Short mmCIF file of C-alpha atoms in Angstrom, two decimals:
data_model
loop_
_atom_site.label_atom_id
_atom_site.label_comp_id
_atom_site.label_asym_id
_atom_site.label_seq_id
_atom_site.Cartn_x
_atom_site.Cartn_y
_atom_site.Cartn_z
CA GLU A 6 63.21 91.56 104.95
CA ALA A 7 64.90 93.89 102.52
CA GLY A 8 68.16 95.42 103.66
CA VAL A 9 69.41 98.96 103.31
CA THR A 10 69.56 99.96 99.67
CA GLN A 11 71.49 102.80 98.06
CA PHE A 12 71.24 104.36 94.64
CA PRO A 13 73.20 104.74 92.48
CA SER A 14 75.92 102.21 93.11
CA HIS A 15 78.40 104.32 91.15
CA SER A 16 78.41 107.92 90.02
CA VAL A 17 81.03 109.73 87.96
CA ILE A 18 80.62 113.49 87.66
CA GLU A 19 82.73 116.50 86.83
CA LYS A 20 83.85 119.08 89.32
CA GLY A 21 81.18 121.69 89.79
CA GLN A 22 78.28 119.40 88.99
CA THR A 23 75.58 118.30 91.40
CA VAL A 24 74.97 114.74 92.56
CA THR A 25 72.21 113.32 94.70
CA LEU A 26 72.62 110.05 96.53
CA ARG A 27 69.66 108.11 97.86
CA CYS A 28 69.32 105.72 100.77
CA ASP A 29 66.35 103.53 101.63
CA PRO A 30 66.66 102.20 105.17
CA ILE A 31 65.15 99.02 106.50
CA SER A 32 61.44 99.51 106.96
CA GLY A 33 60.59 100.67 110.45
CA HIS A 34 64.07 101.90 111.29
CA ASP A 35 63.81 105.40 112.69
CA ASN A 36 67.57 106.00 112.79
CA LEU A 37 69.45 106.67 109.59
CA TYR A 38 73.15 107.43 109.33
CA TRP A 39 75.42 108.63 106.54
CA TYR A 40 79.11 107.82 106.48
CA ARG A 41 81.88 108.43 103.96
CA ARG A 42 85.12 106.70 103.19
CA VAL A 43 87.67 108.66 101.23
CA MET A 44 90.26 106.43 99.55
CA GLY A 45 92.94 105.33 101.95
CA LYS A 46 91.18 106.77 104.96
CA GLU A 47 88.85 105.49 107.62
CA ILE A 48 85.07 105.51 107.36
CA LYS A 49 83.83 108.77 108.84
CA PHE A 50 80.46 109.72 110.24
CA LEU A 51 78.57 112.47 108.42
CA LEU A 52 75.18 112.74 110.08
CA HIS A 53 72.36 111.00 111.89
CA PHE A 54 68.61 111.31 111.41
CA VAL A 55 65.97 110.25 113.88
CA LYS A 56 62.87 109.98 111.73
CA GLU A 57 62.90 113.23 109.75
CA SER A 58 64.95 115.25 112.23
CA LYS A 59 68.70 115.74 112.15
CA GLN A 60 70.00 114.42 115.47
CA ASP A 61 73.67 115.01 114.80
CA GLU A 62 75.25 116.62 111.75
CA SER A 63 78.64 117.25 113.27
CA GLY A 64 80.43 115.26 110.58
CA MET A 65 79.14 117.16 107.58
CA PRO A 66 82.23 118.62 105.90
CA ASN A 67 80.78 121.91 104.65
CA ASN A 68 77.68 123.58 103.33
CA ARG A 69 78.02 121.99 99.91
CA PHE A 70 76.47 118.90 101.48
CA LEU A 71 72.73 118.82 102.12
CA ALA A 72 70.95 115.84 103.63
CA GLU A 73 67.22 115.40 103.84
CA ARG A 74 64.84 112.77 105.08
CA THR A 75 61.38 113.91 104.21
CA GLY A 76 58.63 111.88 105.86
CA GLY A 77 61.13 109.90 107.88
CA THR A 78 61.60 107.22 105.24
CA TYR A 79 64.27 107.44 102.57
CA SER A 80 67.07 109.99 102.71
CA THR A 81 68.99 111.92 100.10
CA LEU A 82 72.45 113.42 100.28
CA LYS A 83 73.12 116.16 97.77
CA VAL A 84 76.56 117.51 96.96
CA GLN A 85 76.46 120.86 95.19
CA PRO A 86 78.83 121.82 93.69
CA ALA A 87 81.00 118.72 93.83
CA GLU A 88 84.74 119.07 94.38
CA LEU A 89 87.55 116.60 93.72
CA GLU A 90 87.96 115.84 97.42
CA ASP A 91 84.35 114.66 97.63
CA SER A 92 85.29 111.45 95.84
CA GLY A 93 84.82 108.36 97.95
CA VAL A 94 82.32 105.75 99.01
CA TYR A 95 79.21 106.99 100.76
CA PHE A 96 77.55 104.51 103.09
CA CYS A 97 74.12 104.67 104.60
CA ALA A 98 73.11 102.70 107.68
CA SER A 99 69.95 102.31 109.69
CA SER A 100 68.99 101.05 113.13
CA GLN A 101 65.71 100.50 114.90
CA GLU A 102 66.27 102.20 118.24
CA LEU A 103 68.53 104.98 119.36
CA LEU A 104 70.75 102.94 121.61
CA SER A 105 74.50 103.31 121.40
CA TYR A 106 75.04 99.56 121.33
CA ASN A 107 72.45 98.84 118.68
CA GLU A 108 73.59 97.22 115.47
CA GLN A 109 73.60 99.47 112.46
CA PHE A 110 72.72 97.80 109.18
CA PHE A 111 74.73 99.11 106.25
CA GLY A 112 73.94 99.51 102.60
CA PRO A 113 76.47 98.56 99.90
CA GLY A 114 77.53 102.16 99.42
CA THR A 115 77.65 104.61 96.54
CA ARG A 116 81.03 105.12 94.94
CA LEU A 117 81.33 108.75 93.89
CA THR A 118 84.09 109.86 91.56
CA VAL A 119 84.54 113.56 90.90
CA LEU A 120 86.76 114.34 87.90
CA ALA B 6 87.97 112.69 121.35
CA GLN B 7 87.59 108.98 121.04
CA SER B 8 89.59 107.15 118.41
CA VAL B 9 90.28 103.65 117.17
CA THR B 10 93.56 102.26 115.87
CA GLN B 11 93.84 99.07 113.88
CA LEU B 12 97.40 97.79 113.64
CA GLY B 13 98.17 96.55 110.16
CA SER B 14 96.24 97.59 107.10
CA HIS B 15 96.88 94.18 105.54
CA VAL B 16 97.15 90.80 107.23
CA SER B 17 97.89 87.59 105.38
CA VAL B 18 97.41 84.12 106.86
CA SER B 19 97.34 80.59 105.53
CA GLU B 20 94.11 78.65 105.46
CA GLY B 21 93.70 76.91 108.78
CA ALA B 22 95.98 79.32 110.64
CA LEU B 23 95.04 81.59 113.52
CA VAL B 24 93.57 84.96 112.61
CA LEU B 25 94.46 87.90 114.86
CA LEU B 26 93.35 91.41 113.96
CA ARG B 27 94.32 94.11 116.41
CA CYS B 28 92.25 97.02 117.62
CA ASN B 29 93.01 99.60 120.27
CA TYR B 30 90.73 102.38 121.36
CA SER B 31 91.21 105.59 123.27
CA SER B 32 88.49 106.63 125.64
CA SER B 33 88.28 107.77 129.22
CA VAL B 34 85.09 105.75 129.63
CA PRO B 35 84.85 102.25 128.12
CA PRO B 36 82.77 102.67 125.00
CA TYR B 37 80.71 100.16 123.15
CA LEU B 38 82.96 98.29 120.71
CA PHE B 39 82.17 96.60 117.43
CA TRP B 40 83.79 94.58 114.71
CA TYR B 41 82.27 94.82 111.24
CA VAL B 42 83.27 92.94 108.10
CA GLN B 43 82.88 94.02 104.50
CA TYR B 44 82.92 91.46 101.73
CA PRO B 45 83.47 92.70 98.17
CA ASN B 46 80.57 94.71 96.76
CA GLN B 47 78.57 94.39 99.96
CA GLY B 48 77.74 96.60 102.90
CA LEU B 49 79.36 96.29 106.30
CA GLN B 50 78.04 93.41 108.38
CA LEU B 51 78.26 93.15 112.15
CA LEU B 52 80.54 90.37 113.40
CA LEU B 53 80.24 91.02 117.13
CA LYS B 54 79.94 93.74 119.72
CA TYR B 55 80.98 94.47 123.30
CA THR B 56 78.39 96.09 125.53
CA SER B 57 80.00 95.40 128.94
CA ALA B 58 78.03 92.21 129.60
CA ALA B 59 81.04 89.93 129.12
CA THR B 60 84.66 90.62 128.23
CA LEU B 61 84.90 87.68 125.81
CA VAL B 62 82.45 88.15 123.01
CA LYS B 63 81.57 85.49 120.47
CA GLY B 64 80.34 86.48 117.05
CA ILE B 65 79.34 84.97 113.77
CA ASN B 66 81.46 82.71 111.58
CA GLY B 67 83.61 81.52 114.49
CA PHE B 68 85.07 84.92 115.35
CA GLU B 69 85.51 86.20 118.88
CA ALA B 70 87.03 89.22 120.57
CA GLU B 71 88.22 89.97 124.07
CA PHE B 72 87.79 93.34 125.73
CA LYS B 73 90.83 94.25 127.83
CA LYS B 74 90.34 97.48 129.69
CA SER B 75 93.91 97.60 131.01
CA GLU B 76 95.25 97.43 127.47
CA THR B 77 92.39 99.42 125.87
CA SER B 78 92.21 96.65 123.30
CA PHE B 79 89.53 94.65 121.53
CA HIS B 80 91.42 92.25 119.28
CA LEU B 81 89.52 89.95 116.92
CA THR B 82 90.51 86.29 116.63
CA LYS B 83 89.50 83.13 114.86
CA PRO B 84 91.28 79.83 115.55
CA SER B 85 91.30 78.58 111.97
CA ALA B 86 91.06 80.79 108.90
CA HIS B 87 88.88 79.85 105.98
CA MET B 88 89.16 81.12 102.43
CA SER B 89 85.75 82.74 102.83
CA ASP B 90 87.12 84.95 105.63
CA ALA B 91 89.00 87.08 103.11
CA ALA B 92 87.47 90.53 103.50
CA GLU B 93 88.07 93.92 105.08
CA TYR B 94 87.50 94.15 108.82
CA PHE B 95 86.66 97.30 110.75
CA CYS B 96 86.85 97.97 114.44
CA ALA B 97 84.56 100.73 115.69
CA VAL B 98 83.40 102.41 118.87
CA THR B 99 80.24 104.21 119.79
CA PRO B 100 80.64 106.83 122.49
CA ARG B 101 77.99 106.26 125.12
CA GLY B 102 75.01 108.52 124.61
CA THR B 103 75.49 108.81 120.87
CA GLY B 104 74.61 106.69 117.89
CA LYS B 105 77.53 107.42 115.60
CA LEU B 106 80.25 104.90 114.93
CA ILE B 107 83.92 105.90 115.00
CA PHE B 108 85.91 103.55 112.81
CA GLY B 109 89.47 102.39 112.63
CA GLN B 110 91.29 102.42 109.33
CA GLY B 111 90.30 98.87 108.42
CA THR B 112 92.36 95.71 107.98
CA THR B 113 92.24 93.65 104.82
CA LEU B 114 92.57 89.95 105.56
CA GLN B 115 94.05 87.74 102.88
CA VAL B 116 93.77 83.97 103.27
CA LYS B 117 96.23 81.90 101.27
CA PRO B 118 95.49 78.31 100.28
#
């Protein structure tokens, strides 16, 4: 089966511009997570969807970040306007059931550079 | 708040030597614990997980980890390192009742020939 895919793999934008990241989870996985790793720091949780609903968005840094998951399939994460500190690698993960010990399957990440 | 600490951002071992990557967690209630590995240009892949069934957990590629409640540790070991083990390793916890992973800072393992 296909794994979690993310697009684009790299994005370089200027401060103030808008960027949209996309994640396609494994088919049939209701749970979708976004994480971010800023250079030199740990991977941090951003938010969690169950189907199309936001289950937990406690990790979203501010209102410049907007995540959607229309129809409960793929998800997008929009940053508008982008700031320098938004640079990092954005990971998406999915899992089949909402169980705390369930394995999350990760995509390869999108490397975002804000100049 | 729960947290995870990985001692050593970089660990270097010789091929064939023991691999030991350290992880300590802070939690009032034993959480679920995971080790993930990231190879270059790939996503994170689950190595093993602790879900309270057994304190010694065996994972893929010959790795294992032991949960020690008294030490709040979940160190990852492999008896004999292989060149293909070179990667970044992440320890993580999931607080019970949630789905989000809380990661340590990551440890890059270098394997020398």
